[in-house]
Structures are given as C-alpha cells and as structure tokens.
Coordinates of C-alpha atoms and ligand atoms in Angstrom, one line a residue:
Chain A
M8 CA -24.9 1.5 -7.5
F9 CA -21.7 2.9 -5.6
L10 CA -20.4 -0.4 -5.2
T11 CA -21.0 -1.1 -8.8
M12 CA -19.5 1.9 -10.1
V13 CA -16.4 1.5 -7.7
F14 CA -16.0 -2.2 -8.8
Y15 CA -16.5 -2.1 -12.4
S16 CA -14.6 1.3 -13.0
M17 CA -11.7 -1.0 -11.9
L18 CA -12.7 -4.4 -13.1
R19 CA -13.7 -3.7 -16.7
R20 CA -10.5 -1.6 -17.2
K21 CA -7.9 -4.3 -16.6
T22 CA -4.9 -3.1 -17.7
R23 CA -4.8 0.2 -15.4
L24 CA -6.1 -1.9 -12.7
F25 CA -3.1 -4.4 -13.1
I26 CA -0.6 -1.3 -12.8
T27 CA -2.1 0.0 -10.3
L28 CA -2.5 -3.2 -8.3
L29 CA 1.0 -3.9 -9.2
A30 CA 2.3 -0.8 -7.8
V31 CA 0.4 -1.3 -4.5
A32 CA 1.3 -4.9 -4.3
V33 CA 5.0 -4.4 -4.7
G34 CA 5.1 -1.3 -1.9
A35 CA 3.1 -3.8 0.3
T36 CA 5.7 -6.4 -0.2
I37 CA 8.6 -4.5 0.3
I38 CA 7.0 -3.0 3.4
S39 CA 5.5 -6.0 5.1
G40 CA 9.1 -7.8 3.9
M41 CA 11.0 -5.1 5.6
V42 CA 9.0 -4.8 8.6
T43 CA 9.2 -8.5 9.3
V44 CA 13.0 -8.1 8.8
Y45 CA 13.4 -5.2 10.7
R46 CA 11.5 -7.0 13.7
E47 CA 13.4 -10.5 13.0
V48 CA 17.0 -9.2 12.4
P49 CA 18.0 -8.4 16.0
A50 CA 16.9 -11.6 17.0
Q51 CA 19.0 -13.5 14.2
M52 CA 21.8 -11.1 14.4
S53 CA 22.2 -11.6 17.9
R54 CA 22.4 -15.4 17.0
A55 CA 24.9 -14.8 14.5
F56 CA 26.9 -12.8 16.5
R57 CA 27.1 -15.9 19.0
A58 CA 29.8 -17.0 16.7
Y59 CA 32.1 -14.2 17.8
G60 CA 32.2 -15.7 21.4
A61 CA 31.0 -15.2 25.0
N62 CA 29.3 -12.2 25.7
L63 CA 29.0 -12.8 29.4
L64 CA 32.0 -13.9 31.9
V65 CA 30.8 -15.3 35.4
L66 CA 33.9 -14.6 37.7
P67 CA 34.3 -15.2 41.4
S68 CA 33.6 -12.3 43.4
G69 CA 36.0 -10.3 45.7
E70 CA 38.6 -12.5 47.4
R71 CA 37.5 -15.7 45.9
T72 CA 39.6 -17.4 43.1
E73 CA 37.1 -20.1 42.5
V74 CA 33.7 -20.7 41.6
S75 CA 31.9 -24.1 42.3
E76 CA 30.3 -26.2 39.6
E77 CA 27.2 -26.3 41.3
R78 CA 26.7 -22.5 41.3
L79 CA 27.3 -22.8 37.5
K80 CA 24.3 -25.4 37.1
E81 CA 22.2 -23.0 39.2
I82 CA 23.0 -20.1 37.2
R83 CA 21.9 -22.2 33.9
A84 CA 18.7 -23.0 35.7
S85 CA 18.1 -19.3 36.2
L86 CA 18.3 -18.6 32.8
A87 CA 15.9 -20.9 31.4
D88 CA 14.1 -18.1 29.8
Y89 CA 16.8 -17.3 27.6
E90 CA 18.1 -19.3 24.5
I91 CA 21.7 -20.4 26.0
V92 CA 24.2 -21.0 23.4
G93 CA 26.7 -22.4 25.7
I94 CA 28.1 -21.9 29.2
A95 CA 31.8 -23.1 28.9
P96 CA 33.5 -23.5 32.4
F97 CA 37.3 -22.7 32.8
L98 CA 39.6 -23.9 35.5
Y99 CA 43.3 -22.7 35.1
D100 CA 46.3 -24.0 36.9
T101 CA 49.9 -24.1 36.1
L102 CA 51.5 -27.6 35.4
A103 CA 54.5 -28.9 33.7
V104 CA 54.1 -30.2 30.2
N105 CA 57.1 -31.9 28.9
K106 CA 58.8 -30.4 31.9
Q107 CA 57.9 -26.9 30.7
P108 CA 55.9 -24.7 32.8
V109 CA 52.5 -23.7 31.2
I110 CA 49.0 -22.6 32.2
V111 CA 46.6 -25.4 31.4
G112 CA 43.1 -24.8 31.1
G113 CA 40.3 -27.5 32.1
T114 CA 37.4 -27.0 30.2
D115 CA 34.0 -28.8 28.7
F116 CA 34.8 -29.2 25.0
A117 CA 31.6 -29.6 23.9
E118 CA 30.2 -26.5 25.6
L119 CA 33.6 -24.7 24.4
S120 CA 32.8 -25.6 20.5
R121 CA 29.4 -23.9 21.1
V122 CA 30.6 -20.7 23.1
S123 CA 33.6 -20.0 20.7
P124 CA 32.7 -21.7 17.5
Y125 CA 35.8 -19.3 16.0
W126 CA 38.7 -21.6 17.4
Q127 CA 40.4 -23.0 14.6
I128 CA 41.5 -26.5 15.5
D129 CA 44.2 -28.4 13.3
G130 CA 43.0 -32.0 14.6
A131 CA 40.5 -32.4 17.1
Y132 CA 39.0 -31.7 20.4
P133 CA 40.3 -34.2 23.1
R134 CA 37.5 -36.9 23.5
E135 CA 35.6 -37.3 26.5
G136 CA 37.6 -39.5 28.8
E137 CA 40.7 -40.2 26.7
K138 CA 43.8 -38.7 27.7
E139 CA 44.2 -35.9 25.3
V140 CA 45.4 -32.5 25.4
L141 CA 44.8 -29.8 22.9
L142 CA 47.5 -27.4 22.6
G143 CA 47.7 -23.7 21.9
S144 CA 49.7 -23.1 18.6
E145 CA 52.5 -21.0 20.0
F146 CA 53.2 -23.4 22.9
A147 CA 53.2 -26.4 20.6
Q148 CA 55.8 -24.6 18.7
R149 CA 57.9 -23.9 21.7
L150 CA 57.5 -27.8 22.6
G151 CA 58.1 -28.9 19.3
A152 CA 54.9 -31.0 19.4
K153 CA 52.4 -31.7 16.4
K154 CA 48.9 -33.2 16.2
G155 CA 49.6 -36.9 17.5
S156 CA 52.5 -36.4 19.4
S157 CA 52.7 -37.9 22.8
V158 CA 53.6 -35.6 26.0
S159 CA 54.0 -35.8 29.5
I160 CA 52.0 -33.7 31.9
S161 CA 52.4 -33.4 35.7
A162 CA 51.1 -31.2 38.4
G163 CA 54.6 -30.3 39.7
E164 CA 58.0 -31.5 40.8
G165 CA 57.5 -34.9 42.4
K166 CA 54.2 -35.1 41.5
A167 CA 52.8 -38.0 39.4
V168 CA 53.7 -37.9 35.6
Q169 CA 51.0 -38.9 33.2
N170 CA 51.2 -39.1 29.1
Y171 CA 48.9 -37.4 27.0
T172 CA 48.3 -37.5 22.9
V173 CA 47.9 -34.1 21.4
S174 CA 44.5 -34.2 19.9
G175 CA 44.9 -31.3 17.8
I176 CA 46.7 -27.5 18.0
V177 CA 44.3 -24.3 18.3
R178 CA 44.6 -21.2 16.5
T179 CA 42.6 -18.4 18.0
G180 CA 44.7 -15.2 17.4
G181 CA 44.7 -14.3 20.9
K182 CA 46.4 -15.6 24.3
E183 CA 44.7 -18.9 23.9
E184 CA 47.8 -19.7 21.7
Q185 CA 50.0 -19.8 24.8
L186 CA 48.1 -22.3 26.8
A187 CA 47.2 -26.0 26.7
Y188 CA 43.9 -27.4 27.3
V189 CA 42.3 -30.8 28.7
A190 CA 38.8 -32.0 30.1
L191 CA 37.9 -30.4 33.3
P192 CA 37.7 -33.3 35.5
Q193 CA 41.2 -34.5 34.3
L194 CA 42.8 -31.0 35.6
Q195 CA 40.4 -30.9 38.5
R196 CA 41.8 -34.6 39.6
M197 CA 45.5 -33.6 39.1
T198 CA 45.3 -30.6 41.1
G199 CA 43.1 -31.7 43.2
R200 CA 40.6 -28.9 43.0
K201 CA 37.5 -31.1 42.8
G202 CA 34.3 -29.3 41.7
A203 CA 36.1 -25.9 41.1
V204 CA 36.3 -23.7 38.2
S205 CA 38.2 -20.4 37.9
L206 CA 35.4 -18.5 35.5
A207 CA 32.6 -19.4 33.1
Q208 CA 32.1 -18.0 29.6
V209 CA 28.5 -17.6 28.7
S210 CA 27.0 -17.3 25.4
V211 CA 23.4 -16.2 25.2
V212 CA 21.2 -14.8 22.6
A213 CA 20.2 -11.4 24.0
D214 CA 20.6 -7.8 22.8
G215 CA 22.0 -5.1 25.0
E216 CA 18.9 -4.9 27.4
Q217 CA 18.5 -8.2 27.6
L218 CA 21.8 -9.0 28.5
E219 CA 21.6 -6.0 31.2
E220 CA 18.8 -8.4 32.6
V221 CA 20.7 -11.4 32.5
V222 CA 23.6 -9.9 34.3
S223 CA 21.3 -8.4 37.2
K224 CA 19.8 -11.9 37.3
V225 CA 23.0 -13.8 37.5
A226 CA 24.4 -11.2 39.9
A227 CA 20.9 -11.6 42.2
G228 CA 21.2 -15.1 42.5
T229 CA 24.3 -15.9 44.4
R230 CA 26.9 -13.7 46.0
D231 CA 29.7 -16.0 44.9
V232 CA 30.0 -14.8 41.6
T233 CA 30.5 -11.5 39.2
P234 CA 28.6 -11.6 36.4
Q235 CA 30.7 -9.5 33.7
L236 CA 29.7 -8.2 30.2
V237 CA 32.2 -8.9 27.7
K238 CA 31.8 -5.0 26.4
Q239 CA 33.4 -5.0 23.3
I240 CA 31.2 -7.8 21.8
A241 CA 27.9 -6.5 23.2
H242 CA 28.5 -3.0 22.2
S243 CA 29.8 -3.6 18.7
E244 CA 26.6 -5.9 18.2
G245 CA 24.4 -3.2 19.2
T246 CA 26.1 -0.6 17.0
V247 CA 25.7 -3.0 14.1
L248 CA 22.0 -3.5 14.8
G249 CA 21.2 -0.3 15.1
K250 CA 22.9 0.6 11.9
L251 CA 21.2 -2.2 10.3
Q252 CA 17.9 -1.5 11.5
A253 CA 18.4 2.2 10.5
L254 CA 19.2 1.2 7.1
V255 CA 15.9 -1.1 6.8
L256 CA 13.9 1.8 8.0
L257 CA 15.4 4.1 5.4
V258 CA 14.6 1.9 2.6
T259 CA 11.2 1.3 4.2
L260 CA 10.5 4.6 4.1
V261 CA 11.8 5.3 0.6
V262 CA 9.6 2.5 -0.8
L263 CA 6.6 4.0 1.1
V264 CA 7.1 7.3 -0.7
L265 CA 7.7 5.7 -4.0
T266 CA 4.6 3.9 -3.7
L267 CA 2.8 7.0 -2.6
I268 CA 4.1 9.0 -5.8
C269 CA 3.5 6.2 -8.0
V270 CA -0.1 5.7 -7.0
T271 CA -0.6 9.4 -6.9
T272 CA 0.4 9.5 -10.3
T273 CA -1.3 6.4 -11.7
M274 CA -4.7 8.0 -9.8
M275 CA -4.2 11.4 -11.9
A276 CA -3.8 9.5 -14.9
V277 CA -7.0 8.1 -13.9
V278 CA -8.8 11.1 -13.2
T279 CA -7.5 13.1 -16.4
E280 CA -8.7 10.1 -18.3
R281 CA -12.1 10.1 -16.7
R282 CA -12.4 13.8 -17.0
K283 CA -15.7 13.6 -19.1
E284 CA -17.0 10.7 -17.2
I285 CA -16.8 13.0 -13.9
G286 CA -18.2 16.1 -15.8
L287 CA -20.8 13.7 -16.7
K288 CA -21.8 12.5 -13.2
K289 CA -21.7 16.0 -12.3
A290 CA -24.0 16.9 -15.0
L291 CA -26.4 14.2 -13.6
G292 CA -26.5 15.9 -10.2
A293 CA -23.4 14.3 -8.5
G294 CA -22.0 16.4 -5.8
N295 CA -18.4 16.8 -4.9
R296 CA -18.9 14.4 -2.1
D297 CA -20.2 11.6 -4.1
I298 CA -17.0 12.1 -6.6
V299 CA -14.8 12.0 -3.6
L300 CA -16.0 9.0 -2.1
E301 CA -16.0 7.2 -5.7
F302 CA -12.5 7.8 -5.9
L303 CA -11.3 7.3 -2.1
G304 CA -13.5 4.0 -2.7
N305 CA -11.3 2.9 -5.5
G306 CA -8.0 4.0 -3.8
C307 CA -9.0 2.0 -0.9
L308 CA -10.0 -1.0 -2.5
L309 CA -6.7 -0.8 -4.7
G310 CA -5.0 -0.6 -1.5
A311 CA -6.9 -3.4 -0.1
F312 CA -6.3 -5.9 -2.9
G313 CA -2.6 -4.7 -3.2
G314 CA -2.1 -4.8 0.5
I315 CA -3.1 -8.4 0.5
V316 CA -1.2 -9.6 -2.4
G317 CA 1.8 -7.7 -1.1
T318 CA 1.5 -8.9 2.2
G319 CA 1.6 -12.6 1.3
L320 CA 4.5 -11.9 -0.9
G321 CA 6.2 -9.8 1.6
Y322 CA 6.2 -13.0 4.0
I323 CA 7.6 -15.1 1.4
F324 CA 10.4 -12.5 0.6
A325 CA 11.3 -12.0 4.7
Q326 CA 11.1 -15.8 4.8
S327 CA 13.8 -16.3 1.8
V328 CA 15.9 -13.2 3.1
S329 CA 15.9 -15.1 6.5
L330 CA 16.4 -18.4 5.0
N331 CA 19.3 -17.0 2.7
V332 CA 21.0 -14.8 4.9
F333 CA 20.3 -16.4 8.8
G334 CA 19.6 -20.0 7.8
R335 CA 16.5 -19.8 9.7
G336 CA 12.9 -19.5 9.1
I337 CA 10.6 -17.1 10.6
E338 CA 7.1 -17.0 11.9
F339 CA 4.2 -15.4 10.1
S340 CA 3.2 -12.6 11.9
P341 CA -0.7 -11.4 12.1
L342 CA 0.4 -8.2 13.5
I343 CA 2.6 -7.5 10.8
A344 CA 0.1 -8.6 8.1
V345 CA -2.4 -6.6 9.4
F346 CA -0.2 -3.7 9.7
S347 CA 0.9 -3.8 6.4
L348 CA -2.8 -4.3 5.1
V349 CA -3.7 -1.2 6.8
L350 CA -0.9 0.9 5.8
S351 CA -1.6 0.3 2.3
I352 CA -4.9 1.1 2.7
I353 CA -3.8 4.6 4.0
I354 CA -1.1 4.9 1.3
T355 CA -3.6 4.5 -1.3
G356 CA -6.2 6.6 0.4
L357 CA -3.6 9.4 0.8
A358 CA -2.3 9.1 -2.7
S359 CA -5.8 9.7 -3.9
L360 CA -6.3 13.0 -1.9
I361 CA -4.5 15.1 -4.8
P362 CA -6.3 13.1 -8.0
V363 CA -9.5 13.7 -6.0
R364 CA -8.9 17.5 -5.4
I365 CA -8.7 17.4 -8.9
A366 CA -11.5 15.6 -9.9
T367 CA -13.9 17.9 -7.9
G368 CA -12.7 20.9 -9.7
V369 CA -13.7 19.1 -12.9
D370 CA -16.4 21.6 -14.8
P371 CA -19.6 19.5 -15.7
A372 CA -19.9 22.0 -18.7
I373 CA -17.0 20.2 -20.5
V374 CA -19.8 17.5 -21.6
L375 CA -21.3 19.7 -23.6
R376 CA -18.1 21.2 -25.6
G377 CA -17.1 18.9 -28.1
E378 CA -13.3 17.7 -28.5
Chain B
M85 CA -46.2 31.8 -16.0
S86 CA -43.3 30.2 -18.5
L87 CA -41.2 27.2 -17.8
L88 CA -38.1 29.0 -18.9
E89 CA -37.7 32.9 -19.1
L90 CA -34.3 34.4 -20.3
K91 CA -34.2 38.1 -20.2
D92 CA -31.4 40.1 -21.9
V93 CA -29.2 37.3 -21.1
S94 CA -25.4 37.8 -22.1
M95 CA -22.4 35.8 -21.5
E96 CA -18.5 36.5 -21.6
Y97 CA -15.8 33.9 -21.3
N98 CA -12.8 35.2 -19.5
G99 CA -14.2 39.0 -19.8
K100 CA -13.6 39.0 -23.2
V101 CA -15.0 36.4 -25.5
K102 CA -19.0 37.5 -26.2
A103 CA -20.6 34.3 -26.6
L104 CA -24.0 35.6 -26.1
E105 CA -25.5 39.0 -26.1
H106 CA -29.2 40.2 -25.3
I107 CA -30.9 37.0 -25.6
N108 CA -34.5 36.9 -24.7
L109 CA -36.3 33.5 -24.9
S110 CA -39.4 32.2 -23.1
V111 CA -40.2 28.6 -23.3
E112 CA -43.7 27.2 -22.2
R113 CA -44.6 23.8 -20.8
G114 CA -44.9 21.2 -23.8
D115 CA -43.2 23.1 -26.2
W116 CA -40.6 21.8 -28.6
V117 CA -38.0 24.7 -29.3
A118 CA -35.3 24.1 -31.8
I119 CA -32.1 26.4 -31.1
M120 CA -30.2 26.8 -34.7
G121 CA -27.3 28.7 -35.7
P122 CA -23.7 28.1 -37.3
S123 CA -20.9 26.4 -35.3
G124 CA -19.3 28.8 -32.9
S125 CA -22.7 31.0 -32.6
G126 CA -23.3 30.0 -28.8
K127 CA -25.6 27.5 -28.9
T128 CA -23.6 25.4 -26.6
T129 CA -23.3 28.3 -24.5
L130 CA -26.9 28.9 -24.3
M131 CA -27.5 25.3 -23.2
N132 CA -25.1 25.4 -20.2
I133 CA -26.8 28.2 -18.9
I134 CA -30.3 26.9 -19.1
G135 CA -28.8 23.5 -18.0
C136 CA -27.6 25.0 -14.8
M137 CA -24.1 24.0 -15.8
D138 CA -22.7 27.5 -16.0
T139 CA -24.1 31.2 -15.0
A140 CA -24.7 33.8 -17.3
T141 CA -22.8 36.9 -17.0
G142 CA -25.8 39.5 -17.4
G143 CA -29.4 39.0 -17.5
S144 CA -32.0 36.9 -15.8
V145 CA -32.8 33.3 -16.2
V146 CA -35.9 31.8 -14.2
L147 CA -36.4 28.0 -14.5
D148 CA -39.8 26.5 -13.5
G149 CA -40.3 29.5 -11.0
V150 CA -36.8 29.4 -9.4
D151 CA -34.4 32.5 -10.4
I152 CA -31.0 30.6 -11.2
T153 CA -29.2 34.0 -12.3
N154 CA -27.0 33.9 -9.3
A155 CA -27.4 30.4 -8.0
G156 CA -24.3 28.8 -6.5
R157 CA -22.7 25.9 -7.6
P158 CA -24.6 23.4 -5.1
E159 CA -27.8 24.9 -5.6
L160 CA -27.3 24.6 -9.6
M161 CA -26.3 21.2 -9.2
R162 CA -29.7 20.2 -6.9
I163 CA -31.7 22.2 -9.6
R164 CA -30.0 20.6 -12.6
R165 CA -30.2 17.2 -11.0
D166 CA -34.0 17.7 -10.3
K167 CA -35.2 19.5 -13.3
I168 CA -33.1 18.9 -16.0
G169 CA -32.7 15.7 -18.4
M170 CA -29.7 16.1 -20.8
V171 CA -28.8 14.3 -24.2
F172 CA -25.3 14.6 -25.4
Q173 CA -23.8 14.6 -29.0
Q174 CA -21.2 12.4 -27.7
F175 CA -23.8 10.3 -25.7
H176 CA -21.3 10.4 -22.8
L177 CA -22.3 6.9 -21.4
I178 CA -20.0 5.6 -18.6
P179 CA -17.8 2.9 -20.5
Y180 CA -17.5 0.4 -17.5
L181 CA -21.1 0.3 -17.0
T182 CA -23.9 -1.7 -18.7
A183 CA -26.8 0.1 -20.3
V184 CA -29.1 -0.5 -17.6
E185 CA -26.3 0.5 -14.9
N186 CA -25.8 3.8 -16.9
V187 CA -29.5 4.9 -16.5
M188 CA -29.2 3.9 -12.6
V189 CA -26.4 6.2 -12.3
A190 CA -28.7 8.9 -13.0
Q191 CA -31.3 7.2 -10.6
Y192 CA -28.3 6.9 -7.9
Y193 CA -27.1 10.5 -7.8
H194 CA -31.0 12.0 -7.9
S195 CA -32.7 9.4 -5.4
M196 CA -32.5 5.5 -5.3
P197 CA -31.3 2.9 -8.0
D198 CA -34.5 0.7 -9.3
R199 CA -33.6 -1.6 -12.0
E200 CA -36.8 -2.3 -13.0
E201 CA -37.6 1.4 -13.6
A202 CA -34.4 1.8 -15.3
I203 CA -35.3 -1.3 -17.7
A204 CA -38.6 0.3 -18.4
A205 CA -37.4 3.5 -19.3
L206 CA -34.9 1.4 -21.6
A207 CA -37.9 -0.4 -23.1
R208 CA -39.7 3.2 -24.0
V209 CA -37.0 4.1 -26.3
G210 CA -36.8 0.4 -27.6
V211 CA -33.5 -0.9 -26.3
A212 CA -34.7 -2.9 -23.4
E213 CA -33.0 -6.1 -24.9
R214 CA -29.5 -4.4 -24.5
A215 CA -29.7 -3.6 -21.3
D216 CA -26.9 -5.7 -20.1
H217 CA -24.4 -4.5 -22.8
L218 CA -21.6 -2.4 -22.3
P219 CA -21.7 0.9 -24.3
S220 CA -18.8 -0.3 -26.5
Q221 CA -21.5 -3.3 -27.4
L222 CA -23.9 -0.7 -28.7
S223 CA -24.5 1.2 -31.9
G224 CA -24.4 4.8 -32.0
G225 CA -28.3 4.9 -32.4
E226 CA -28.6 2.6 -29.3
Q227 CA -26.2 4.6 -27.4
Q228 CA -28.0 7.8 -28.0
R229 CA -31.5 5.9 -26.9
V230 CA -29.5 4.7 -23.8
C231 CA -28.8 8.4 -23.5
I232 CA -32.4 9.5 -23.8
A233 CA -33.8 7.0 -21.4
R234 CA -31.1 8.3 -18.9
A235 CA -32.3 11.8 -19.6
L236 CA -35.9 10.7 -19.0
I237 CA -35.4 8.5 -15.7
N238 CA -35.9 11.3 -13.2
Y239 CA -38.8 13.1 -14.7
P240 CA -37.3 16.3 -15.6
V241 CA -39.4 19.3 -16.3
L242 CA -37.2 20.2 -19.2
I243 CA -35.5 18.0 -21.8
L244 CA -32.2 19.6 -23.2
A245 CA -30.5 18.0 -26.2
D246 CA -27.4 19.4 -27.9
E247 CA -26.8 17.9 -31.3
P248 CA -28.5 15.0 -30.4
T249 CA -28.4 13.3 -34.1
G250 CA -24.9 15.0 -34.6
N251 CA -23.4 11.5 -34.6
L252 CA -26.0 9.4 -36.0
D253 CA -26.4 8.2 -39.5
E254 CA -30.0 8.9 -41.3
A255 CA -31.7 5.7 -40.0
N256 CA -30.9 6.5 -36.5
Q257 CA -31.6 10.1 -37.0
N258 CA -35.0 9.4 -37.8
L259 CA -35.4 6.9 -34.9
V260 CA -34.3 9.3 -32.6
M261 CA -36.5 12.2 -33.8
Q262 CA -39.3 9.9 -33.6
I263 CA -38.8 9.5 -29.9
F264 CA -38.6 13.1 -29.6
R265 CA -41.8 13.5 -31.3
E266 CA -43.5 11.1 -29.0
L267 CA -42.0 12.8 -25.8
H268 CA -43.2 16.1 -27.1
E269 CA -46.9 14.3 -27.9
E270 CA -46.6 13.0 -24.3
G271 CA -46.3 16.7 -23.1
H272 CA -42.4 16.9 -22.5
T273 CA -40.9 20.2 -22.7
I274 CA -38.1 19.8 -25.1
L275 CA -35.2 22.2 -26.2
T276 CA -32.8 20.9 -29.1
V277 CA -29.9 22.5 -30.6
T278 CA -29.0 21.6 -34.0
H279 CA -27.7 22.7 -37.2
S280 CA -29.8 20.3 -39.2
P281 CA -32.7 22.4 -41.0
E282 CA -34.5 18.8 -40.9
V283 CA -34.1 18.3 -37.1
G284 CA -35.1 22.1 -36.4
A285 CA -38.1 21.6 -38.8
A286 CA -39.4 18.7 -36.5
A287 CA -39.8 21.1 -33.4
E288 CA -42.8 23.5 -33.1
R289 CA -40.6 26.6 -32.9
C290 CA -37.3 27.6 -34.2
V291 CA -34.8 30.3 -32.7
V292 CA -31.7 31.0 -34.8
I293 CA -28.6 32.4 -33.0
E294 CA -25.8 34.1 -35.0
H295 CA -22.6 35.3 -33.3
G296 CA -24.3 35.4 -30.0
H297 CA -27.3 37.2 -31.1
M298 CA -31.0 36.1 -31.4
K299 CA -32.0 36.2 -35.4
A300 CA -35.3 34.9 -35.5
Q301 CA -38.0 33.3 -33.7
Ligands
ADP163 N1 -15.1 27.9 -22.0 C1 -15.1 28.6 -23.0 N2 -14.0 29.6 -22.7 C2 -14.0 30.5 -23.8 N3 -14.4 30.7 -24.9 C3 -15.8 29.8 -25.2 C4 -16.0 28.6 -24.0 N4 -16.8 27.9 -24.7 C5 -17.3 28.6 -25.7 N5 -16.5 29.3 -26.0 C6 -16.4 30.7 -27.1 O1 -18.1 31.2 -27.5 C7 -18.2 31.2 -28.6 C8 -19.5 30.1 -28.5 O2 -19.3 28.8 -28.5 P1 -20.3 28.0 -28.3 O3 -21.6 28.0 -27.6 O4 -19.6 26.2 -28.3 O5 -21.3 27.7 -29.9 P2 -21.9 26.6 -30.7 O6 -22.4 25.5 -29.7 O7 -22.9 27.4 -31.1 O8 -20.8 25.8 -31.7 C9 -17.1 30.3 -29.5 O9 -16.5 31.6 -30.0 C10 -16.3 29.6 -28.2 O10 -15.1 29.9 -28.7
MG164 MG1 -22.2 23.4 -29.6

C-alpha cells in the first residue's frame, strides 16, 4: 500500500511529476557533467598546455657540457608510465654559415615539432637525410637568405665546407630566431661530437605534482644529468587549472543550491495542493511518521528517477564539452554516476524536509470544514 | 454505560469565538442520532470533538469507556483510527487511488491492507464493480458509497457522517440513506449531521443545535 501510494501519487499526476523530474534531472545533468569535466579538465588541460613547449629540461650535471644520447634513451624508458609528448635533443655549437659565425642547433625535427608546436615555420622542417637547414628569422635576415636559398656551412677556418638548402625560416619570438638548425647527426659529424647532445627538452603530460615525480625519477636515474622544471609553464598551468576547477566547483555548488530550492518549492506546492489529502490520511489514522515516510519516499523516488536520467545526460554533456573543447572523448565513470545518483537522492530528500514538516503540521480537522 | 457521553462540553476558538456551550449528549450503542441546526451553529465543531480531531475547551467527553477530554494528539489519533468511521460531505477520496485502493488506505493505516475485504466492503454498498475506477471516474453517489465503505472497513464503534448527502441529488441521497438505514438495522451506532429535515427524520433521535446551544432532543 505504501508503494502504491508513493508511486501513484506521482504517476497519476503527470504534469507535476514531469516538472519536478525535470528539475532534478537538470540538476543531476549539470552536476554529473560538471564533476566529470572537473575530473577530466586537468588531464585535458595539461595536454592542451603541452602546445606551449617543454615543461622539463634535461641538462648535463656539474662540470659536464654534454649528455649522451644513450642517457636520453634511458630517461625515455624510465618514464614509460607517463604520457610523453616528445623529447627533443639539442646539440649546440658555433659554425660558420656563409662565413658568418652563428650558433647552430642540431636536433630531431620530428620530436621538436611535437615538443614545440608553436614554432612558426615559413617553409618546412629539414627532411631526414637531406642537407637542409632551418634558419632563425633574424639570422636569415642578416644573411639575406630566403626559403630555398643555398648556404655554405663549415665547422670553422680550414674545415670542410658543405652546401645546404634553406628548407624554411622559423619565428618563435625568442632567441631561436638568431640560430640555425640542422639534423642532430649532421651537426655531430661536422663537429666530431658523436652521440652527444647539450640538452634535451621534454614535454610530458603531468600536473604540478606529477611533474615533481618525473623530476625526481630522472634525477634518481643517473647522476650525469640534472632535470630542471620549466617553472614558468608548470606554474601558470597550475594557476589556470586551479582557477578553472574553482569555477567549475562554484557553478556546481550554485546548481546544487538552485536544484535544492526548485525541488523544495515544488514539494511545497505539492504539500499545499495535498493538504486535504494529508488531513484525510490523518483522519483515517495516519501518524506523522506515515506522512513523513510517504513524502520522503516520494522525494527519494523522484531523486532516483531524475538522478538516473540526469546522470546519463550529464555524461553526454561532459562528452560533448570534452570533444568540442579538447577534441578528445572521455570514459564513462561508474564512480561519478553512482555519486551523482546518490547526490540527487540526498538533494531531493533534503529538499523534502521543509515541505514534510509543513505536511506533519496539517490539522486533520480541515477535512470536515467546508471550503 | 453509554457509548458516547458528553457533559457540559464547550468549545472556544482562539479564546473568543464560542462555537459550543453547555452541550450534554449521550449516545447508546446502536443509536442513530441526527444533529441538526442551521449553518454556523457548531455542528461540525461537535463532530470534530467526537471524532477525536480536536479537543473541547471545557466539559468532558467519554467515548467507548475512554475519557478523551484531555487526550494528546497521538492518543487521539489512535482512538480515531480504532473506533471512528467518518463520512464527509466532500467525500475526500484520494484522487490518484482507485476506489478499492481508497478503502485499502484506511486498512493500511489501521492494520494491514486486504484487497478482498476491501472489495467485499465495496460490494456491501453496491459499488464493487467500480473497484478499479479512479474517483474522477465515479459519480457523486458512487464516491460517497466508496467513502462509506472506507468508513466501515475497520469495524468502527461509531460512524460519524457530516452532511453525507449535502453534495448529492435526490436519487443518490435516497440510496445513501438506505445504506445508513441498513447499517442501523445491523446494529451500528451512527451520528449524522444534517440540515435537511428529511435526512434528520430518518434517524431515531434528533438533536438541534443553534448558536452553539442545544435546543431540543
Ligand atoms: N477553526 C476555527 N477557527 C475559528 N472559528 C471557527 C473554526 N471552526 C469553526 N469556527 C466557528 O465556529 C462556529 C461553528 O462552526 P461550525 O462548527 O463549522 O458550524 P456548522 O458545521 O454547524 O456549520 C462558526 O461561527 C465558525 O465560524
Ligand atoms: Mg458544518
């Protein structure tokens, strides 16, 4: 009988049921959506932040000026647990380009394009195995060289001169514009520094804490190298993330309160609407306990229904946010689903408290009084 | 001992409105008493006191051997549930429950819902075939009969009916009065409130109230 009353009091009054359900469902949608976004954003944002360059530098320790390529391979292997965007090795040396002394960087362009996607290239990166060079825009201007020009490169006075084609001009807004870049093996051969690099730029998907972990892991691996955080990026990434999460949390809180208010007012309307019915039930011998249970039962049932609908919609919502903003999907989290379902039930239960108090205050004598 | 004994009962609302004064009334088991009087004379107020929905501000009320003069709300609730069956002018059926479910609600609050017994109660008042209809699908007369079935379901010692035919046409009024007559013959104790002389005349005894005072027995 209890269940009959709780079910049919809602099912046989469709509009009211629909509106309340809608309120709960919208609340649950936003909450589960927001919580999903809240949980997913850091990872997605970290990934997005990787477009701004390396967040970790691997430098030679102490007196050393070089790191061996072998070490880099070991470091890459030791970071297998993390999502590595790229590790770009750099060997720097001074060469003569068209007889002008300039610092030339030898690197792996494939890795470089992943680590520093913000580099603006007019032209292309030097192709593997080809004698091609990438010129910094400032240096290119100094030389009067353009994309497609031919330049001569030598390791110094009296050393062999080789002809290179300019594959492109790079703009970064930084000191890179004063340099020239060739493939790492070519520079190593020209300078006789086989297997050596000056430093490596690492871009790894990790938030502040994880990054500290990565640093200590690299530091523990070998004494030859010193890992160094690119503080600026790591720091600003952390602040932006913190602010974003605070915002999401705030919105979620506001939505929670709004849902609470909305459900409370609806339940109040229901109680007012059903004053006669409550009076009648009391006249028939219902105690306050019975009335409380019925309304809480009503509330929790609504919470459960709305919660299920809302959690489903919330997932779709979070999924589309993630796809649109980060271009990447998210996995369905059963934990969040259960969480938002339980939260919906708690919220509607809470929202029912004040209306239930009003309901218990109804005087059974009203049923005998005419309107 | 009488089933119901009211001694010098008075009722004041908000300490000002004197709805009842010096009411003395005793009802024996098996009696059918009609309470009559113009609108606003205090009939419903009296019903509320006898039906354990309210407590009098003066005098004493004894129902079925229990002094309810100073009973608290929970106690009144229990006495009401166990001893009283009520029929209302506006029927007060729960709109989202079917006829039989409306009867079962009374069983639910009293003890245990029993569908067969509820159907039997509906059959007793001639609406068994409407058991699965919602109140909105029933005529006024049918609704009132469901209401009577609900009042009878827990074997009350006293049936209270406040203007039971107030919202019915003549044909339905006669039908409902016939049911009351049968109940009386079966030995039920009935108190009906009415301002219709016809309905009042059907009872064994008439009590007239005017401005909160008893006029005649
Ligand atoms: N809850 C109440 N509060 C204040 N006055 C009331 C209340 N109920 C009834 N009254 C007053 O008591 C008097 C008797 O009312 P009532 O018992 O309803 O009369 P009847 O049922 O005979 O029409 C009326 O004057 C009415 O205004
Ligand atoms: Mg009245």
